[in-house]
């Protein structure tokens, strides 16, 4: 614990490390690596103050470094161990500082890293303070389960199922969640190997496979799993940030993980079981007694000449029919000839059925005017300008089935969906007109409660004021729980929890702001409601005006939800129809 005066000075030099004493240590690493670049990199872009004292020493050392420049080193009286103070990150690299996101988003990223360290070192005391506000205060000596509930939510205590198994390859311990507690978004999924966090898609698939048929396909289980393996059986240098690890026996470990999780779910009644209770059931004889010796197997009369595809069978005399069928089955050629004759005689019925099924299919895929707007609809990104690829419309317009506008140019026939075209036109007009308008709000009868992580709570706190100005009313309940008391009127049909989770992810990833996202939803909902309906007759002037307005929009080929508006039937495609 702590460093000497010499070691404290050398710790900030590039490629200096205390983890390698001889060549054998290269194959028995228990940490993130040994390149010795972390402290040197931090000191290069910030101002660092280190206070350290070695165990048993009378005095410690204080070192100050700024942008890799050594400023001072002096004796200091301080507690045993190391205390780092890092200030003014990127103060000397302003170009890099511009890439930082908002303070709350960056703080949420810090909290996520803090959670990983606190989980894997659950016996160590941790304190996280931001602007004199204590975010986490974790006591030393916590069990793994206590650390999980302290970090995320006390309600998780009843959701966790313990796992513990040990083999010659790997030792596994930790917790998985019950199937009913799986999450649609932001599942808590952590793998730790030899005291360090890692991501491993292959092992993640092993855990998910155990939940097949137990959770909906759009949900994810929580899990917190610790692995202990021989250090020489893993490679920690396959990822730039050391977030992924290569295992020597991945397939065998996959099977061990699968068996361990499956056993835990079954042991704690988290999977469906077969009920072998026979009380009250009818008893069936298991052996043939003497009284049943005279039983015989029943016989079944079968007509070998029956042909279910011959519709005339019901109108043909039985004797004649049997003769015809026998003669037909005497030769494969005769049988095929009879089937061909039947199809030719019934061609009109077949074509009628085909037309009916085709019409039914068209009706099924026809957009529903009253459909509810879902959050996933607004993920379509209109980043590609497709105007250069648009066909040049002609001067003559026709309407097909009061649904499609037909015109042509030198490249072929152009079909435009009139309803979707009008949605695109109205959407862009509404986007401009809705900016700055007051949004109507509606109280909910029973407030919905959302359980978030600490990092999500930080982002929601940042958004709270803006959300309230746009029609939301939310309140913090403590323990990372929020109550939703009112929502904008335009969002009453949405799953508001999914919408807010998507919003938090969008802000965290640098996506659209809340006001922009809400404006898009209002504009899309209004445009879908007010657009020209299918079945409405348009004269030629109206069609020309609609197409002209469509071609003035930013993305004429698609609706705001990503549905196709314009299709071109090229001359080559038309020619192929007549080959």
Coordinates of C-alpha atoms in Angstrom, one line a residue:
X1 CA 0.0 0.0 0.0
X2 CA 1.4 3.4 -1.0
X3 CA 4.6 4.2 -2.9
X4 CA 8.1 5.3 -2.0
X5 CA 9.4 8.7 -3.1
X6 CA 11.3 7.2 -6.1
X7 CA 8.4 5.0 -7.2
X8 CA 5.9 7.9 -7.0
X9 CA 8.1 9.9 -9.4
X10 CA 8.7 7.0 -11.8
X11 CA 4.9 6.0 -11.9
X12 CA 4.2 8.9 -14.4
X13 CA 6.9 7.8 -16.9
X14 CA 5.7 6.1 -20.0
X15 CA 5.8 2.3 -20.0
X16 CA 6.7 2.1 -16.3
X17 CA 4.9 -0.7 -14.5
X18 CA 5.1 -2.5 -11.2
X19 CA 3.4 -5.6 -12.6
X20 CA 6.3 -7.2 -14.3
X21 CA 9.2 -8.4 -12.1
X22 CA 10.3 -11.3 -14.3
X23 CA 9.3 -13.0 -17.6
X24 CA 6.9 -15.4 -15.9
X25 CA 4.7 -12.4 -14.8
X26 CA 3.8 -11.8 -18.5
X27 CA 1.6 -15.0 -18.4
X28 CA 0.0 -14.5 -15.0
X29 CA -1.7 -11.0 -15.2
X30 CA -4.6 -10.3 -13.0
X31 CA -5.2 -6.7 -14.0
X32 CA -6.0 -4.7 -17.2
X33 CA -2.5 -5.0 -18.6
X34 CA 1.1 -3.9 -18.1
X35 CA 1.9 -1.3 -20.7
X36 CA 2.2 1.5 -18.2
X37 CA 0.4 4.1 -20.2
X38 CA -2.6 5.1 -18.0
X39 CA -1.0 7.5 -15.6
X40 CA 1.3 9.0 -18.3
X41 CA -1.8 9.6 -20.5
X42 CA -3.8 11.2 -17.8
X43 CA -1.0 13.4 -16.8
X44 CA -0.5 14.5 -20.4
X45 CA -4.0 16.2 -20.6
X46 CA -4.7 17.4 -17.1
X47 CA -3.3 18.7 -13.9
X48 CA -2.5 15.9 -11.4
X49 CA -1.7 16.0 -7.7
X50 CA -0.5 12.7 -6.1
X51 CA -0.2 12.3 -2.3
X52 CA 1.1 8.9 -1.2
X53 CA 2.7 7.3 1.8
X54 CA 4.1 3.7 2.1
X55 CA 2.9 1.5 4.8
X56 CA 5.1 1.9 7.9
X57 CA 6.7 5.1 6.7
X58 CA 6.8 8.3 8.8
X59 CA 6.3 10.7 5.9
X60 CA 4.8 10.6 2.5
X61 CA 5.3 12.4 -0.8
X62 CA 3.4 15.0 -2.7
X63 CA 3.9 15.4 -6.5
X64 CA 2.3 17.9 -8.8
X65 CA 2.4 17.4 -12.6
X66 CA 0.7 19.6 -15.3
X67 CA 0.5 18.5 -19.0
X68 CA 3.3 15.9 -18.4
X69 CA 5.5 18.7 -17.0
X70 CA 6.9 18.0 -13.6
X71 CA 6.2 21.0 -11.3
X72 CA 7.1 20.0 -7.7
X73 CA 7.8 17.1 -5.3
X74 CA 8.0 17.5 -1.6
X75 CA 7.5 15.6 1.7
X76 CA 4.0 15.5 2.9
X77 CA 2.1 14.0 5.9
X78 CA -0.8 12.0 4.5
X79 CA -2.7 8.7 5.1
X80 CA -1.2 5.4 4.0
X81 CA -2.0 4.6 0.4
X82 CA -2.4 6.8 -2.7
X83 CA -4.6 9.8 -3.3
X84 CA -4.9 11.2 -6.8
X85 CA -6.5 14.6 -7.6
X86 CA -7.0 15.2 -11.3
X87 CA -8.2 18.6 -12.4
X88 CA -8.9 20.6 -15.7
X89 CA -9.1 17.6 -18.0
X90 CA -8.1 18.6 -21.6
X91 CA -7.2 22.1 -20.5
X92 CA -4.2 22.0 -22.9
X93 CA -6.1 20.3 -25.7
X94 CA -9.0 22.5 -26.5
X95 CA -9.8 20.7 -29.8
X96 CA -10.3 17.5 -27.9
X97 CA -12.4 19.3 -25.2
X98 CA -14.9 20.3 -27.9
X99 CA -15.9 16.6 -28.4
X100 CA -17.1 16.3 -24.8
X101 CA -20.8 16.1 -24.3
X102 CA -22.9 17.8 -21.7
X103 CA -21.7 17.6 -18.0
X104 CA -24.6 15.3 -17.1
X105 CA -23.9 12.9 -20.0
X106 CA -20.2 12.8 -19.1
X107 CA -21.1 12.3 -15.5
X108 CA -23.3 9.3 -16.4
X109 CA -20.4 7.8 -18.3
X110 CA -18.2 8.2 -15.1
X111 CA -20.9 6.6 -13.0
X112 CA -21.1 3.6 -15.3
X113 CA -17.3 3.1 -14.9
X114 CA -17.6 3.6 -11.2
X115 CA -20.3 0.9 -11.0
X116 CA -18.0 -1.6 -12.8
X117 CA -15.2 -1.0 -10.4
X118 CA -17.5 -1.1 -7.3
X119 CA -19.0 -4.4 -8.4
X120 CA -15.8 -6.2 -9.0
X121 CA -14.2 -4.8 -5.7
X122 CA -17.3 -5.3 -3.5
X123 CA -15.2 -5.6 -0.3
X124 CA -13.7 -2.1 -0.9
X125 CA -15.2 1.2 0.3
X126 CA -16.1 3.6 -2.5
X127 CA -17.3 7.2 -2.3
X128 CA -18.5 9.1 -5.4
X129 CA -19.2 12.9 -5.0
X130 CA -20.2 15.4 -7.6
X131 CA -20.5 19.1 -6.8
X132 CA -20.7 18.3 -3.1
X133 CA -23.5 15.9 -3.8
X134 CA -22.9 12.3 -2.7
X135 CA -24.0 10.0 -5.4
X136 CA -22.7 6.7 -4.0
X137 CA -21.3 5.8 -0.6
X138 CA -20.5 2.1 -0.4
X139 CA -19.3 0.4 2.7
X140 CA -16.3 -1.9 2.9
X141 CA -17.0 -5.6 3.5
X142 CA -20.2 -5.8 1.4
X143 CA -21.2 -9.1 -0.1
X144 CA -21.6 -9.2 -3.9
X145 CA -25.4 -9.2 -3.5
X146 CA -25.3 -6.2 -1.1
X147 CA -23.1 -4.3 -3.5
X148 CA -25.6 -4.9 -6.4
X149 CA -28.6 -3.7 -4.4
X150 CA -26.6 -0.7 -3.0
X151 CA -25.6 0.4 -6.5
X152 CA -28.9 -0.2 -8.4
X153 CA -32.0 -0.8 -6.3
X154 CA -33.0 -2.4 -3.0
X155 CA -35.8 -4.1 -4.9
X156 CA -33.3 -6.3 -6.8
X157 CA -32.7 -8.3 -3.6
X158 CA -35.8 -10.4 -4.4
X159 CA -35.0 -10.6 -8.1
X160 CA -31.6 -12.3 -8.0
X161 CA -30.9 -16.1 -8.3
X162 CA -27.5 -17.2 -7.1
X163 CA -25.1 -19.2 -9.2
X164 CA -22.0 -21.1 -8.1
X165 CA -20.1 -23.8 -9.9
X166 CA -16.5 -24.9 -10.1
X167 CA -14.7 -27.0 -12.7
X168 CA -11.1 -27.7 -13.7
X169 CA -11.5 -24.9 -16.3
X170 CA -13.4 -22.2 -14.6
X171 CA -15.0 -21.2 -11.4
X172 CA -18.3 -19.2 -11.7
X173 CA -20.3 -17.4 -9.1
X174 CA -22.7 -14.5 -9.2
X175 CA -26.4 -13.9 -9.8
X176 CA -29.0 -13.9 -12.7
X177 CA -32.4 -12.4 -12.5
X178 CA -35.8 -14.1 -12.6
X179 CA -37.5 -14.3 -16.0
X180 CA -40.3 -12.0 -14.9
X181 CA -37.8 -9.2 -14.1
X182 CA -36.2 -9.1 -17.6
X183 CA -36.0 -5.6 -19.1
X184 CA -36.8 -4.2 -22.5
X185 CA -34.1 -1.6 -22.2
X186 CA -30.9 -1.0 -20.2
X187 CA -30.5 -4.5 -18.8
X188 CA -27.8 -4.8 -16.2
X189 CA -25.4 -7.3 -17.7
X190 CA -21.9 -7.7 -16.2
X191 CA -19.1 -10.3 -16.8
X192 CA -16.0 -10.1 -14.6
X193 CA -12.9 -12.2 -15.1
X194 CA -10.2 -12.5 -12.5
X195 CA -11.2 -9.2 -10.9
X196 CA -11.8 -7.1 -14.1
X197 CA -14.8 -6.2 -16.2
X198 CA -15.2 -7.6 -19.7
X199 CA -17.7 -7.9 -22.6
X200 CA -18.1 -11.2 -24.3
X201 CA -20.9 -11.6 -27.0
X202 CA -20.3 -15.4 -27.2
X203 CA -20.8 -16.0 -23.4
X204 CA -23.7 -13.4 -23.5
X205 CA -25.4 -15.7 -26.0
X206 CA -25.0 -18.7 -23.6
X207 CA -26.9 -16.8 -20.9
X208 CA -29.6 -15.7 -23.3
X209 CA -30.1 -19.3 -24.5
X210 CA -31.1 -20.3 -21.0
X211 CA -34.0 -17.8 -21.1
X212 CA -35.5 -19.1 -24.4
X213 CA -39.3 -19.5 -24.1
X214 CA -39.1 -17.9 -20.6
X215 CA -38.9 -14.2 -21.6
X216 CA -40.3 -12.2 -24.5
X217 CA -38.0 -11.9 -27.5
X218 CA -37.7 -8.1 -27.0
X219 CA -36.4 -8.3 -23.4
X220 CA -33.0 -9.0 -21.8
X221 CA -32.2 -10.6 -18.5
X222 CA -30.0 -9.0 -15.8
X223 CA -26.9 -10.9 -14.8
X224 CA -23.8 -10.4 -12.7
X225 CA -21.3 -13.2 -13.2
X226 CA -17.7 -13.6 -11.8
X227 CA -15.3 -15.9 -13.6
X228 CA -12.0 -17.2 -12.2
X229 CA -9.7 -18.9 -14.7
X230 CA -6.0 -19.5 -15.0
X231 CA -4.3 -16.3 -16.2
X232 CA -2.3 -18.1 -18.8
X233 CA -5.5 -19.4 -20.5
X234 CA -6.8 -15.9 -21.5
X235 CA -5.5 -13.2 -23.8
X236 CA -6.2 -9.6 -22.6
X237 CA -4.7 -7.7 -25.5
X238 CA -7.2 -8.2 -28.3
X239 CA -9.2 -5.0 -27.7
X240 CA -7.9 -1.4 -27.6
X241 CA -9.7 -0.6 -24.3
X242 CA -9.1 -4.1 -22.9
X243 CA -12.9 -4.5 -22.8
X244 CA -12.9 -8.0 -24.5
X245 CA -10.9 -11.1 -23.7
X246 CA -10.0 -14.2 -25.7
X247 CA -10.4 -17.5 -23.9
X248 CA -8.4 -20.7 -24.7
X249 CA -11.4 -23.0 -24.2
X250 CA -14.4 -20.9 -25.2
X251 CA -16.7 -23.7 -26.4
X252 CA -16.2 -25.7 -23.2
X253 CA -16.8 -22.7 -21.0
X254 CA -19.9 -21.8 -23.0
X255 CA -21.4 -25.2 -22.1
X256 CA -20.4 -24.7 -18.5
X257 CA -22.1 -21.3 -18.3
X258 CA -25.2 -22.6 -20.0
X259 CA -25.5 -25.6 -17.7
X260 CA -24.8 -23.4 -14.5
X261 CA -27.5 -20.8 -15.4
X262 CA -30.0 -23.4 -16.5
X263 CA -29.5 -25.3 -13.3
X264 CA -30.0 -22.2 -11.2
X265 CA -33.2 -21.2 -13.0
X266 CA -34.5 -24.7 -12.5
X267 CA -33.5 -25.0 -8.9
X268 CA -35.3 -21.8 -7.9
X269 CA -38.4 -22.7 -9.9
X270 CA -37.8 -20.0 -12.5
X271 CA -38.6 -22.4 -15.4
X272 CA -41.9 -24.3 -16.1
X273 CA -41.9 -27.8 -14.6
X274 CA -44.0 -30.9 -15.3
X275 CA -46.5 -31.8 -12.7
X276 CA -46.3 -35.4 -11.8
X277 CA -49.1 -35.3 -9.2
X278 CA -51.5 -38.2 -10.1
X279 CA -54.0 -37.7 -7.4
X280 CA -57.6 -37.7 -8.8
X281 CA -56.5 -38.9 -12.2
X282 CA -58.1 -41.9 -14.0
X283 CA -56.0 -45.1 -13.7
X284 CA -55.2 -46.8 -16.9
X285 CA -54.1 -50.5 -17.0
X286 CA -50.4 -51.0 -17.6
X287 CA -50.5 -54.7 -18.3
X288 CA -52.9 -56.8 -20.3
X289 CA -54.8 -59.0 -17.8
X290 CA -56.5 -62.4 -18.5
X291 CA -59.8 -60.7 -19.0
X292 CA -58.5 -58.7 -21.9
X293 CA -56.8 -61.7 -23.7
X294 CA -59.6 -61.9 -26.3
X295 CA -59.2 -58.3 -27.4
X296 CA -58.4 -57.9 -31.1
X297 CA -56.9 -55.0 -33.0
X298 CA -59.7 -53.0 -34.8
X299 CA -59.7 -52.9 -38.6
X300 CA -60.3 -49.8 -40.7
X301 CA -61.9 -49.8 -44.2
X302 CA -59.8 -47.8 -46.7
X303 CA -60.7 -46.8 -50.2
X304 CA -57.4 -47.0 -52.1
X305 CA -59.0 -45.2 -55.1
X306 CA -59.9 -42.0 -53.2
X307 CA -58.5 -38.9 -54.8
X308 CA -59.2 -35.7 -52.7
X309 CA -58.2 -33.5 -55.6
X310 CA -61.0 -34.7 -57.9
X311 CA -63.9 -32.4 -57.3
X312 CA -66.2 -34.4 -59.6
X313 CA -66.0 -37.4 -57.4
X314 CA -69.2 -36.5 -55.5
X315 CA -71.2 -36.3 -58.7
X316 CA -69.8 -39.4 -60.3
X317 CA -71.5 -42.8 -59.7
X318 CA -69.3 -44.8 -57.3
X319 CA -68.8 -47.8 -59.5
X320 CA -67.8 -45.7 -62.5
X321 CA -65.6 -43.6 -60.4
X322 CA -63.7 -46.6 -59.0
X323 CA -63.1 -47.9 -62.5
X324 CA -61.7 -44.5 -63.7
X325 CA -59.5 -44.1 -60.7
X326 CA -58.0 -47.6 -61.0
X327 CA -57.3 -47.1 -64.7
X328 CA -55.8 -43.7 -63.8
X329 CA -53.4 -45.2 -61.3
X330 CA -52.4 -48.0 -63.7
X331 CA -50.2 -45.5 -65.5
X332 CA -48.4 -42.4 -64.4
X333 CA -49.0 -40.7 -67.7
X334 CA -52.8 -41.3 -67.4
X335 CA -52.8 -39.9 -63.9
X336 CA -51.0 -36.8 -64.9
X337 CA -53.2 -36.4 -68.0
X338 CA -56.3 -36.6 -65.8
X339 CA -54.9 -33.9 -63.4
X340 CA -54.1 -31.6 -66.3
X341 CA -57.6 -32.0 -67.7
X342 CA -59.1 -31.2 -64.3
X343 CA -57.0 -28.0 -64.0
X344 CA -58.0 -26.9 -67.5
X345 CA -61.7 -27.5 -66.8
X346 CA -61.5 -25.5 -63.6
X347 CA -59.2 -22.7 -64.7
X348 CA -61.9 -20.1 -64.2
X349 CA -62.4 -21.1 -60.6
X350 CA -58.7 -21.1 -60.0
X351 CA -58.2 -17.6 -61.4
X352 CA -61.2 -16.3 -59.4
X353 CA -59.7 -17.6 -56.2
X354 CA -56.3 -16.1 -57.1
X355 CA -57.9 -12.7 -57.7
X356 CA -59.7 -12.9 -54.4
X357 CA -56.6 -13.8 -52.4
X358 CA -54.7 -11.0 -54.2
X359 CA -57.3 -8.5 -53.2
X360 CA -57.3 -9.8 -49.6
X361 CA -53.5 -9.4 -49.5
X362 CA -53.7 -5.8 -50.7
X363 CA -56.3 -5.0 -48.1
X364 CA -54.1 -6.5 -45.4
X365 CA -51.1 -4.4 -46.2
X366 CA -53.0 -1.2 -46.6
X367 CA -52.0 1.3 -44.0
X368 CA -54.3 1.7 -41.1
X369 CA -55.4 5.3 -40.7
X370 CA -56.1 4.8 -37.0
X371 CA -52.9 3.0 -36.0
X372 CA -51.2 4.0 -32.8
X373 CA -47.8 5.8 -33.2
X374 CA -45.0 3.7 -31.7
X375 CA -41.6 5.0 -30.5
X376 CA -39.7 2.7 -32.8
X377 CA -41.3 4.5 -35.8
X378 CA -39.3 7.6 -35.2
X379 CA -35.9 5.9 -35.7
X380 CA -35.8 6.5 -39.5
X381 CA -33.0 8.8 -40.2
X382 CA -33.4 11.1 -43.2
X383 CA -29.6 11.8 -43.6
X384 CA -29.4 10.8 -47.3
X385 CA -30.5 13.4 -49.9
X386 CA -32.3 11.4 -52.5
X387 CA -33.4 14.3 -54.7
X388 CA -30.7 13.7 -57.3
X389 CA -32.0 10.2 -57.8
X390 CA -35.6 11.3 -58.3
X391 CA -37.2 10.5 -61.7
X392 CA -38.4 13.5 -63.8
X393 CA -42.2 13.4 -63.8
X394 CA -44.2 13.9 -67.0
X395 CA -47.0 16.3 -67.9
X396 CA -49.8 13.6 -67.9
X397 CA -51.2 12.2 -64.7
X398 CA -53.7 9.4 -64.0
X399 CA -55.1 7.8 -60.9
X400 CA -55.2 4.1 -60.2
X401 CA -57.9 2.7 -57.9
X402 CA -58.1 6.2 -56.3
X403 CA -54.9 5.2 -54.5
X404 CA -51.9 5.7 -56.7
X405 CA -50.8 8.5 -59.0
X406 CA -49.4 7.3 -62.3
X407 CA -47.2 9.3 -64.6
X408 CA -44.2 8.5 -66.8
X409 CA -40.8 9.8 -68.0
X410 CA -38.1 8.5 -70.4
X411 CA -37.0 6.0 -67.8
X412 CA -40.4 4.3 -67.4
X413 CA -43.6 4.4 -65.4
X414 CA -43.7 6.3 -62.1
X415 CA -46.1 5.3 -59.3
X416 CA -46.7 7.6 -56.3
X417 CA -48.7 6.6 -53.2
X418 CA -51.0 9.6 -52.8
X419 CA -51.6 9.1 -49.0
X420 CA -47.9 8.7 -48.2
X421 CA -47.0 11.6 -50.5
X422 CA -49.4 13.9 -48.6
X423 CA -48.0 12.7 -45.3
X424 CA -44.5 13.8 -46.3
X425 CA -45.7 17.2 -47.5
X426 CA -47.7 17.9 -44.4
X427 CA -45.0 16.6 -42.1
X428 CA -42.4 19.1 -43.3
X429 CA -44.9 22.0 -43.2
X430 CA -45.9 21.0 -39.6
X431 CA -42.2 20.7 -38.5
X432 CA -41.8 24.4 -39.2
X433 CA -45.1 25.5 -37.8
X434 CA -44.8 23.5 -34.5
X435 CA -41.6 25.0 -33.4
X436 CA -42.1 27.2 -30.4
X437 CA -45.7 26.2 -29.8
X438 CA -47.1 25.2 -26.4
X439 CA -47.7 21.5 -26.0
X440 CA -51.0 20.3 -24.3
X441 CA -50.5 18.1 -21.3
X442 CA -52.7 15.3 -19.9
X443 CA -52.7 13.9 -16.4
X444 CA -52.6 10.2 -16.0
X445 CA -55.1 8.5 -13.7
X446 CA -52.5 6.1 -12.2
X447 CA -48.9 7.4 -12.2
X448 CA -46.4 5.1 -13.8
X449 CA -43.2 4.3 -11.9
X450 CA -39.9 3.9 -13.8
X451 CA -36.9 2.2 -12.2
X452 CA -33.6 3.5 -13.7
X453 CA -29.9 3.1 -13.1
X454 CA -27.8 5.9 -11.5
X455 CA -26.4 7.0 -14.8
X456 CA -29.9 7.2 -16.3
X457 CA -31.2 9.2 -13.3
X458 CA -28.5 11.8 -13.9
X459 CA -29.6 12.3 -17.5
X460 CA -33.2 12.5 -16.5
X461 CA -32.5 15.1 -13.9
X462 CA -30.8 17.2 -16.6
X463 CA -33.9 16.8 -18.9
X464 CA -36.5 17.4 -16.2
X465 CA -36.9 21.1 -16.7
X466 CA -37.1 20.9 -20.4
X467 CA -39.6 17.9 -20.1
X468 CA -41.9 19.9 -17.9
X469 CA -42.0 22.8 -20.3
X470 CA -43.1 20.3 -23.0
X471 CA -46.0 18.8 -21.1
X472 CA -44.4 16.1 -18.9
X473 CA -44.7 16.0 -15.2
X474 CA -42.3 13.7 -13.4
X475 CA -41.2 13.4 -9.8
X476 CA -38.2 11.7 -8.2
X477 CA -39.3 9.0 -5.6
X478 CA -35.8 8.0 -4.4
X479 CA -33.7 4.9 -5.0
X480 CA -33.5 5.8 -8.8
X481 CA -37.3 5.6 -9.2
X482 CA -39.4 8.2 -11.0
X483 CA -43.2 8.7 -11.2
X484 CA -44.8 9.9 -14.4
X485 CA -47.8 12.0 -13.5
X486 CA -48.6 13.7 -16.8
X487 CA -47.6 13.4 -20.5
X488 CA -48.1 15.4 -23.6
X489 CA -51.5 14.8 -25.2
X490 CA -49.9 13.6 -28.5
X491 CA -48.1 10.8 -26.6
X492 CA -51.1 9.2 -24.9
X493 CA -51.0 6.2 -27.3
X494 CA -47.3 5.5 -26.8
X495 CA -45.7 3.3 -24.2
X496 CA -44.3 6.2 -22.2
X497 CA -41.7 4.1 -20.4
X498 CA -40.2 2.9 -23.7
X499 CA -40.3 6.4 -25.0
X500 CA -38.4 7.9 -22.1
X501 CA -35.9 5.1 -22.1
X502 CA -35.3 5.7 -25.8
X503 CA -35.0 9.4 -25.1
X504 CA -32.4 8.9 -22.4
X505 CA -30.4 6.7 -24.8
X506 CA -30.7 9.3 -27.5
X507 CA -29.4 12.1 -25.3
X508 CA -26.6 9.8 -24.0
X509 CA -25.5 9.0 -27.6
X510 CA -25.7 12.6 -28.8
X511 CA -29.0 12.2 -30.6
X512 CA -32.0 14.6 -31.0
X513 CA -33.0 16.8 -28.1
X514 CA -36.3 16.2 -26.3
X515 CA -38.0 19.2 -28.0
X516 CA -36.9 18.1 -31.5
X517 CA -38.1 14.5 -30.8
X518 CA -41.4 15.6 -29.5
X519 CA -41.9 18.0 -32.5
X520 CA -41.3 15.1 -34.8
X521 CA -43.9 12.9 -33.1
X522 CA -46.5 15.7 -33.1
X523 CA -45.8 16.4 -36.8
X524 CA -45.9 12.8 -37.8
X525 CA -49.1 12.0 -35.9
X526 CA -50.9 15.1 -37.2
X527 CA -49.7 14.4 -40.8
X528 CA -51.0 10.8 -40.7
X529 CA -54.4 12.0 -39.5
X530 CA -54.8 14.8 -41.9
X531 CA -53.3 13.3 -45.1
X532 CA -55.4 12.4 -48.1
X533 CA -57.2 9.1 -47.6
X534 CA -57.0 6.1 -49.9
X535 CA -60.1 6.0 -52.1
X536 CA -60.3 9.8 -52.6
X537 CA -60.6 10.9 -56.2
X538 CA -58.1 13.5 -57.4
X539 CA -58.4 15.5 -60.6
X540 CA -55.3 16.1 -62.8
X541 CA -54.6 19.6 -61.3
X542 CA -54.8 18.2 -57.8
X543 CA -52.4 15.4 -58.7
X544 CA -49.9 17.9 -60.3
X545 CA -50.0 20.1 -57.2
X546 CA -49.4 17.2 -54.8
X547 CA -46.5 15.9 -56.8
X548 CA -45.0 19.4 -57.1
X549 CA -45.2 19.9 -53.3
X550 CA -43.7 16.4 -52.8
X551 CA -40.7 17.2 -55.0
X552 CA -40.0 20.3 -52.9
X553 CA -39.5 18.3 -49.7
X554 CA -36.2 17.1 -48.3
X555 CA -36.8 13.3 -48.7
X556 CA -39.6 12.9 -51.3
X557 CA -39.0 9.1 -51.7
X558 CA -39.9 8.2 -48.1
X559 CA -42.4 9.1 -45.4
X560 CA -41.1 10.2 -42.0
X561 CA -41.4 6.5 -40.9
X562 CA -39.3 5.3 -43.7
X563 CA -42.1 3.9 -46.0
X564 CA -41.7 4.1 -49.7
X565 CA -43.6 6.9 -51.5
X566 CA -42.3 6.6 -55.1
X567 CA -41.7 3.5 -57.2
X568 CA -40.4 3.4 -60.8
X569 CA -41.1 0.6 -63.2
X570 CA -38.2 0.8 -65.7
X571 CA -38.5 0.1 -69.4
X572 CA -36.3 -3.0 -68.9
X573 CA -38.7 -4.4 -66.3
X574 CA -41.6 -3.7 -68.6
X575 CA -39.9 -5.4 -71.5
X576 CA -39.2 -8.5 -69.4
X577 CA -42.9 -8.9 -68.8
X578 CA -43.5 -9.7 -72.4
X579 CA -40.6 -12.1 -73.0

